[in-house]
Structures are given as structure tokens and as C-alpha cells.
């Protein structure tokens, strides 16, 4: 059985860079920036490469189109190892991953008119849904989008659901095929990549306890990539692992350089990051590149400095 996230293993037929699925290449600061609000729709499939090409029931298609127009990220989901054949309405989950108190809610609706997506963008739980107290874990298994997601993600989803049976879902493309197997933790929108079974269990257990695991953490969705990097470096520097323990308070961009004021571990830090390119052998008598971020400076800001020189 092909599995990702184990150093030295390869995926048959994979066209990604060597080390893409093993954890040998950096994954930090690569979470999907546009995913701030979510609409999860249970639909067993089949899933085409792109949602707009899927043969979906009319009500589901309408929901996908409405969500997209509002800036809500639509995802198709299904339970690992089994398919829902009951025709009792449309099972949906909606999530707001923004701010310090994100939430996820669930409902079964008769049709698209029963789900108020405008309220999701406004930060309000729709009347047709109820808040979910347990986290939700998404594993990308979207084979038609990229074969690696199914080859690596599907075994991971099936093993993870045995441990967390009511919280794990297969999902359509979440962004970042070369990071397969991808794991998304909602409602915060935490992305992990190049996951093995052991790494996924550790990440899920940590999230259920309100913490993150830095190994293979891609970042938090909805956050610009340089700011994901700034938060990551503060976590490394301070050892702060609580989900809400690190946050960017302000930032500014100067060319390729990003300067951010980051709160972490009851202190504030001025962090400067810049993009960097790594050249890696591609196995075809050539070389390929991967873009990530490097830390330029990280300095603690004293209270007087913070009060008088906060970034804008």
C-alpha cells in the first residue's frame, strides 16, 4: 500500500519533486490563502477534476455556485470506506475559519434556499445549522485532480477514520497536490502536508487538545503566505503550540520583504521574512525549484516600542 510522509518512500507514477510526499521538502507557509469560509457538501461522487465539471444534483450545483460567488470555499466530502445512499436531503457543514473564535456548524437541508450563505460570510451560524463541538478533519483523496492525492490520501483517510470515526472525511481538492497527503483541521483551517499515518494521528490528537504540531504544518488557511511563515518562525522560537497562542497583529510589505508584528507566548516579536527558492534534483537529468520562506530577523519588542511603533 502506497503511503506518504515516510522518509525514503516514493509514489508510483508521481510527477512531483523527489521528497514532496516524504516530509523531506519544506511545507511551511503553503496553506490555501483563499479559504476563510467553508461549505462542505456530502456527495459520494464521482468527482471530476474540477467541481464545475462534476455531475452534481441541481441543488448541490446551486450551492457550489452560490458559495463560490460569495468567496466561500466549497468542498465535496464523503465518509472513508462507505457511501451515503440515503436520499433524505443535502448534508452540509459550514465553517468560519477567521479570527480567534472560528466555528463549524452542520445541517441537513431540503434545498439550496434553506441555507443562508450570506450569514456565513457575516460570521453568523445559519438558522438551518447547529454548531458542532468536535473538530472536523478533511483528507484530500481527489484522484481526478491528482493521482497522488488518492494513492496517498485514501489509505490515510481510511486508517484515520478507524481512530476518529465521526470526524474524518474524504474531500475534494484542498490545494497543494505536491503536499499529499493533505490534512485540514476545521474550524481553524490548519493545513498539514506530506502526512504519514503516525503524523496525521499526532496532528489530530494535538488539535483536539487545542494545539498544533510544527512538523509538517503548512499553515492556517486564509492567511497570506508570508504571515503564515512569520507565525511559524515565532512558534519555533518560543515553543508556543496552542492554536491561538500566536497571531500576526500587523504587517507591511516592502518589495519581497514582509515585516510583521506577531504576538506569541505573552510577548510580541518583530519578524522579517522573505521568499527563497530551493533547487532540487528532479530525477530526469535536470533540476527543479520550490519556493518557500526564510527568516531574516526575529526580535522581541518591548512594551514601549510596541506602544509607539506598531506596524500599519
Short mmCIF file of C-alpha atoms in Angstrom, two decimals:
data_model
loop_
_atom_site.label_atom_id
_atom_site.label_comp_id
_atom_site.label_asym_id
_atom_site.label_seq_id
_atom_site.Cartn_x
_atom_site.Cartn_y
_atom_site.Cartn_z
CA UNK A 1 0.00 0.00 0.00
CA UNK A 2 1.49 3.31 -1.03
CA UNK A 3 1.74 5.75 1.83
CA UNK A 4 3.13 9.26 2.05
CA UNK A 5 5.09 11.05 4.72
CA UNK A 6 7.63 8.31 5.40
CA UNK A 7 11.17 9.33 4.58
CA UNK A 8 12.60 7.49 1.59
CA UNK A 9 9.27 6.24 0.19
CA UNK A 10 8.13 7.10 -3.31
CA UNK A 11 4.77 7.12 -5.02
CA UNK A 12 4.47 5.15 -8.24
CA UNK A 13 3.68 7.38 -11.19
CA UNK A 14 4.24 10.58 -9.18
CA UNK A 15 5.33 13.61 -11.22
CA UNK A 16 6.14 15.81 -8.21
CA UNK A 17 9.61 16.68 -6.97
CA UNK A 18 11.51 13.98 -5.08
CA UNK A 19 10.78 14.41 -1.39
CA UNK A 20 7.43 16.13 -1.99
CA UNK A 21 5.45 13.48 -0.11
CA UNK A 22 8.03 12.35 2.40
CA UNK A 23 8.43 15.41 4.61
CA UNK A 24 11.95 15.98 3.24
CA UNK A 25 10.95 19.24 1.49
CA UNK A 26 9.63 22.27 3.43
CA UNK A 27 5.86 22.61 3.66
CA UNK A 28 5.60 25.75 5.80
CA UNK A 29 3.63 28.78 4.63
CA UNK A 30 1.69 26.91 1.95
CA UNK A 31 -1.88 26.77 3.29
CA UNK A 32 -4.57 27.90 0.84
CA UNK A 33 -4.86 31.66 1.22
CA UNK A 34 -8.39 31.99 -0.17
CA UNK A 35 -10.07 29.57 2.25
CA UNK A 36 -11.55 31.76 5.01
CA UNK A 37 -15.11 30.41 4.86
CA UNK A 38 -16.09 26.85 4.00
CA UNK A 39 -19.06 24.94 2.63
CA UNK A 40 -18.76 21.16 2.90
CA UNK A 41 -21.35 19.15 0.97
CA UNK A 42 -21.64 15.40 1.35
CA UNK A 43 -21.64 13.91 -2.15
CA UNK A 44 -20.35 10.41 -2.78
CA UNK A 45 -19.24 11.12 -6.31
CA UNK A 46 -17.81 10.58 -8.78
CA UNK A 47 -15.75 13.76 -8.57
CA UNK A 48 -14.43 15.29 -11.79
CA UNK A 49 -11.10 17.12 -11.80
CA UNK A 50 -12.87 20.43 -11.16
CA UNK A 51 -16.07 20.99 -9.20
CA UNK A 52 -17.70 22.87 -12.06
CA UNK A 53 -17.31 19.75 -14.24
CA UNK A 54 -18.85 17.33 -11.72
CA UNK A 55 -22.22 15.78 -12.48
CA UNK A 56 -23.94 17.13 -9.39
CA UNK A 57 -27.60 17.20 -8.38
CA UNK A 58 -29.09 20.58 -9.25
CA UNK A 59 -29.40 21.65 -5.62
CA UNK A 60 -25.78 20.79 -4.89
CA UNK A 61 -24.58 22.61 -8.00
CA UNK A 62 -26.53 25.70 -6.98
CA UNK A 63 -24.92 25.65 -3.54
CA UNK A 64 -21.44 25.34 -5.05
CA UNK A 65 -22.07 28.27 -7.38
CA UNK A 66 -23.52 30.47 -4.64
CA UNK A 67 -20.65 29.69 -2.30
CA UNK A 68 -18.06 30.47 -4.95
CA UNK A 69 -19.69 33.80 -5.76
CA UNK A 70 -19.54 34.78 -2.07
CA UNK A 71 -15.91 33.81 -1.55
CA UNK A 72 -16.81 30.68 0.39
CA UNK A 73 -14.68 27.64 -0.45
CA UNK A 74 -16.90 24.70 -1.50
CA UNK A 75 -15.70 21.17 -0.82
CA UNK A 76 -17.32 17.84 -1.64
CA UNK A 77 -16.94 15.34 1.20
CA UNK A 78 -17.70 11.66 1.80
CA UNK A 79 -17.10 9.13 4.54
CA UNK A 80 -13.98 6.99 4.02
CA UNK A 81 -14.78 3.45 3.00
CA UNK A 82 -18.53 3.85 2.60
CA UNK A 83 -21.01 5.85 0.59
CA UNK A 84 -24.19 7.57 1.72
CA UNK A 85 -27.06 6.26 -0.41
CA UNK A 86 -29.86 7.74 1.68
CA UNK A 87 -31.93 10.38 -0.11
CA UNK A 88 -33.01 12.42 2.88
CA UNK A 89 -31.78 15.87 1.89
CA UNK A 90 -28.42 17.56 1.47
CA UNK A 91 -25.96 17.13 4.34
CA UNK A 92 -23.85 20.29 4.70
CA UNK A 93 -21.33 21.82 7.04
CA UNK A 94 -20.35 25.48 7.04
CA UNK A 95 -17.32 26.96 8.78
CA UNK A 96 -15.79 30.32 9.54
CA UNK A 97 -12.01 29.97 9.94
CA UNK A 98 -11.32 33.64 10.64
CA UNK A 99 -10.43 35.30 13.92
CA UNK A 100 -9.73 33.92 17.36
CA UNK A 101 -13.03 32.04 17.70
CA UNK A 102 -13.72 30.13 14.47
CA UNK A 103 -16.70 27.80 14.31
CA UNK A 104 -18.22 24.99 12.29
CA UNK A 105 -21.91 24.10 12.04
CA UNK A 106 -23.88 21.27 10.46
CA UNK A 107 -27.31 20.69 9.00
CA UNK A 108 -29.44 18.68 6.58
CA UNK A 109 -31.36 20.85 4.14
CA UNK A 110 -34.05 20.10 1.58
CA UNK A 111 -32.59 22.50 -0.98
CA UNK A 112 -30.24 25.44 -1.53
CA UNK A 113 -32.81 28.01 -0.44
CA UNK A 114 -32.68 26.51 3.07
CA UNK A 115 -29.06 27.53 3.63
CA UNK A 116 -28.25 31.20 4.22
CA UNK A 117 -24.68 31.51 2.95
CA UNK A 118 -24.66 35.29 3.39
CA UNK A 119 -24.80 34.75 7.13
CA UNK A 120 -21.67 32.58 6.99
CA UNK A 121 -19.67 35.45 5.47
CA UNK A 122 -21.13 37.73 8.13
CA UNK A 123 -19.83 35.37 10.82
CA UNK A 124 -23.27 34.13 11.84
CA UNK A 125 -24.39 30.49 12.04
CA UNK A 126 -27.24 29.88 9.56
CA UNK A 127 -30.59 29.08 11.15
CA UNK A 128 -30.70 25.72 9.36
CA UNK A 129 -27.46 24.56 11.04
CA UNK A 130 -26.31 23.87 14.58
CA UNK A 131 -22.82 24.38 15.99
CA UNK A 132 -20.56 21.34 16.07
CA UNK A 133 -18.44 20.94 19.19
CA UNK A 134 -16.00 18.40 17.77
CA UNK A 135 -13.34 19.29 15.18
CA UNK A 136 -13.63 18.06 11.62
CA UNK A 137 -10.71 16.54 9.73
CA UNK A 138 -10.53 16.55 5.93
CA UNK A 139 -8.17 14.33 3.95
CA UNK A 140 -7.85 15.13 0.25
CA UNK A 141 -8.47 12.00 -1.86
CA UNK A 142 -9.32 13.76 -5.14
CA UNK A 143 -7.91 11.28 -7.66
CA UNK A 144 -9.19 13.04 -10.80
CA UNK A 145 -7.42 16.25 -9.73
CA UNK A 146 -4.15 14.47 -8.94
CA UNK A 147 -3.47 10.76 -8.61
CA UNK A 148 -1.12 11.25 -5.65
CA UNK A 149 -3.99 12.58 -3.55
CA UNK A 150 -5.79 9.26 -3.89
CA UNK A 151 -2.76 6.98 -3.76
CA UNK A 152 -1.51 8.56 -0.54
CA UNK A 153 -4.60 10.26 0.87
CA UNK A 154 -7.08 7.41 0.61
CA UNK A 155 -5.16 4.93 2.79
CA UNK A 156 -4.55 7.72 5.27
CA UNK A 157 -8.25 8.65 5.45
CA UNK A 158 -9.28 5.03 5.93
CA UNK A 159 -6.80 4.49 8.74
CA UNK A 160 -7.58 7.79 10.46
CA UNK A 161 -11.34 7.19 10.43
CA UNK A 162 -10.83 3.97 12.40
CA UNK A 163 -9.46 6.07 15.24
CA UNK A 164 -11.76 9.11 14.85
CA UNK A 165 -14.83 7.58 13.20
CA UNK A 166 -17.21 10.53 13.41
CA UNK A 167 -14.87 13.38 12.49
CA UNK A 168 -12.88 12.28 9.43
CA UNK A 169 -13.96 12.88 5.82
CA UNK A 170 -12.50 12.39 2.39
CA UNK A 171 -12.63 15.66 0.49
CA UNK A 172 -12.11 17.15 -2.92
CA UNK A 173 -9.05 19.26 -3.81
CA UNK A 174 -7.84 21.46 -0.93
CA UNK A 175 -4.81 22.95 -2.70
CA UNK A 176 -1.22 21.74 -2.89
CA UNK A 177 -1.08 18.36 -4.66
CA UNK A 178 2.65 18.05 -4.07
CA UNK A 179 1.97 18.10 -0.31
CA UNK A 180 -0.19 14.95 -0.42
CA UNK A 181 -1.34 13.50 1.84
CA UNK A 182 -3.03 16.72 2.92
CA UNK A 183 -4.92 17.06 6.20
CA UNK A 184 -7.12 20.07 7.03
CA UNK A 185 -8.32 20.69 10.59
CA UNK A 186 -11.54 22.67 10.90
CA UNK A 187 -12.77 25.06 12.10
CA UNK A 188 -9.38 26.80 12.36
CA UNK A 189 -8.37 25.82 8.82
CA UNK A 190 -5.00 24.37 9.82
CA UNK A 191 -3.25 22.65 6.90
CA UNK A 192 -0.78 19.79 7.25
CA UNK A 193 1.09 18.19 4.35
CA UNK A 194 3.19 15.15 3.44
CA UNK A 195 1.39 13.25 6.17
CA UNK A 196 2.05 9.70 7.27
CA UNK A 197 -0.47 7.83 9.39
CA UNK A 198 1.54 8.50 12.56
CA UNK A 199 1.95 12.20 11.72
CA UNK A 200 -1.78 12.56 11.00
CA UNK A 201 -2.77 10.90 14.28
CA UNK A 202 -0.37 13.16 16.18
CA UNK A 203 -1.72 16.28 14.44
CA UNK A 204 -5.35 15.28 15.05
CA UNK A 205 -4.71 14.49 18.71
CA UNK A 206 -2.92 17.79 19.18
CA UNK A 207 -5.73 19.75 17.53
CA UNK A 208 -8.33 18.06 19.71
CA UNK A 209 -6.26 19.31 22.66
CA UNK A 210 -6.07 22.85 21.26
CA UNK A 211 -2.51 22.61 19.98
CA UNK A 212 -0.52 22.29 16.75
CA UNK A 213 2.37 20.07 15.73
CA UNK A 214 5.06 22.07 13.93
CA UNK A 215 6.33 19.13 11.92
CA UNK A 216 4.57 19.24 8.51
CA UNK A 217 2.34 22.18 9.46
CA UNK A 218 1.62 24.06 6.23
CA UNK A 219 -0.09 26.98 7.99
CA UNK A 220 -3.55 28.39 8.56
CA UNK A 221 -5.88 28.96 5.65
CA UNK A 222 -7.00 32.49 4.85
CA UNK A 223 -3.66 33.92 6.00
CA UNK A 224 -1.21 35.35 3.43
CA UNK A 225 1.75 33.05 2.96
CA UNK A 226 4.45 35.42 4.35
CA UNK A 227 2.38 35.85 7.51
CA UNK A 228 1.99 32.09 7.81
CA UNK A 229 5.78 31.96 7.73
CA UNK A 230 6.11 34.69 10.36
CA UNK A 231 3.77 32.83 12.71
CA UNK A 232 5.65 29.59 12.11
CA UNK A 233 9.03 31.12 12.99
CA UNK A 234 7.63 32.64 16.19
CA UNK A 235 6.29 29.22 17.19
CA UNK A 236 9.71 27.68 16.54
CA UNK A 237 11.42 30.45 18.53
CA UNK A 238 9.07 30.40 21.53
CA UNK A 239 7.85 26.80 21.57
CA UNK A 240 4.26 28.10 21.68
CA UNK A 241 1.99 25.32 20.39
CA UNK A 242 -1.50 26.42 21.43
CA UNK A 243 -3.66 27.03 18.37
CA UNK A 244 -4.48 30.61 19.31
CA UNK A 245 -1.19 31.34 21.03
CA UNK A 246 0.45 33.01 18.02
CA UNK A 247 -1.12 35.62 15.75
CA UNK A 248 0.01 38.40 13.42
CA UNK A 249 -1.22 41.77 14.70
CA UNK A 250 0.04 43.96 11.85
CA UNK A 251 2.32 43.75 8.84
CA UNK A 252 3.80 45.65 5.95
CA UNK A 253 5.34 44.69 2.63
CA UNK A 254 8.48 46.21 1.13
CA UNK A 255 9.14 44.54 -2.20
CA UNK A 256 9.65 40.86 -1.46
CA UNK A 257 10.34 41.54 2.22
CA UNK A 258 7.49 41.18 4.71
CA UNK A 259 7.75 42.68 8.20
CA UNK A 260 5.19 41.56 10.76
CA UNK A 261 4.38 42.24 14.38
CA UNK A 262 3.49 38.87 15.89
CA UNK A 263 2.05 38.06 19.31
CA UNK A 264 3.28 34.84 20.85
CA UNK A 265 3.82 33.42 24.35
CA UNK A 266 2.77 36.65 26.10
CA UNK A 267 5.32 38.65 24.10
CA UNK A 268 5.48 40.44 20.79
CA UNK A 269 8.06 39.97 18.07
CA UNK A 270 9.06 41.92 15.02
CA UNK A 271 9.59 39.30 12.32
CA UNK A 272 11.05 39.81 8.86
CA UNK A 273 10.72 37.07 6.24
CA UNK A 274 11.49 36.80 2.54
CA UNK A 275 10.79 34.20 -0.14
CA UNK A 276 13.54 31.81 -1.12
CA UNK A 277 13.92 29.27 -3.87
CA UNK A 278 15.32 25.79 -3.36
CA UNK A 279 16.69 23.86 -6.30
CA UNK A 280 16.15 20.13 -6.11
CA UNK A 281 17.08 17.30 -8.49
CA UNK A 282 14.02 16.09 -10.38
CA UNK A 283 15.41 12.70 -11.36
CA UNK A 284 15.41 13.43 -15.08
CA UNK A 285 18.96 14.78 -15.50
CA UNK A 286 17.70 18.22 -14.60
CA UNK A 287 16.74 20.37 -11.61
CA UNK A 288 13.50 21.90 -10.43
CA UNK A 289 12.64 24.56 -7.90
CA UNK A 290 10.40 25.04 -4.88
CA UNK A 291 9.53 28.39 -3.31
CA UNK A 292 9.35 28.75 0.46
CA UNK A 293 10.24 31.41 3.04
CA UNK A 294 13.27 32.10 5.18
CA UNK A 295 13.62 34.03 8.39
CA UNK A 296 15.61 37.26 8.06
CA UNK A 297 15.26 38.62 11.60
CA UNK A 298 13.17 37.93 14.69
CA UNK A 299 13.40 40.35 17.60
CA UNK A 300 11.37 40.71 20.76
CA UNK A 301 9.62 44.06 21.02
CA UNK A 302 9.43 45.65 24.45
CA UNK A 303 6.11 47.22 25.57
CA UNK A 304 7.32 50.79 25.00
CA UNK A 305 8.45 50.02 21.47
CA UNK A 306 5.17 48.27 20.74
CA UNK A 307 3.09 51.17 22.01
CA UNK A 308 4.95 53.72 19.92
CA UNK A 309 5.85 51.88 16.72
CA UNK A 310 3.20 49.31 15.86
CA UNK A 311 3.23 48.45 12.16
CA UNK A 312 0.46 49.68 9.91
#
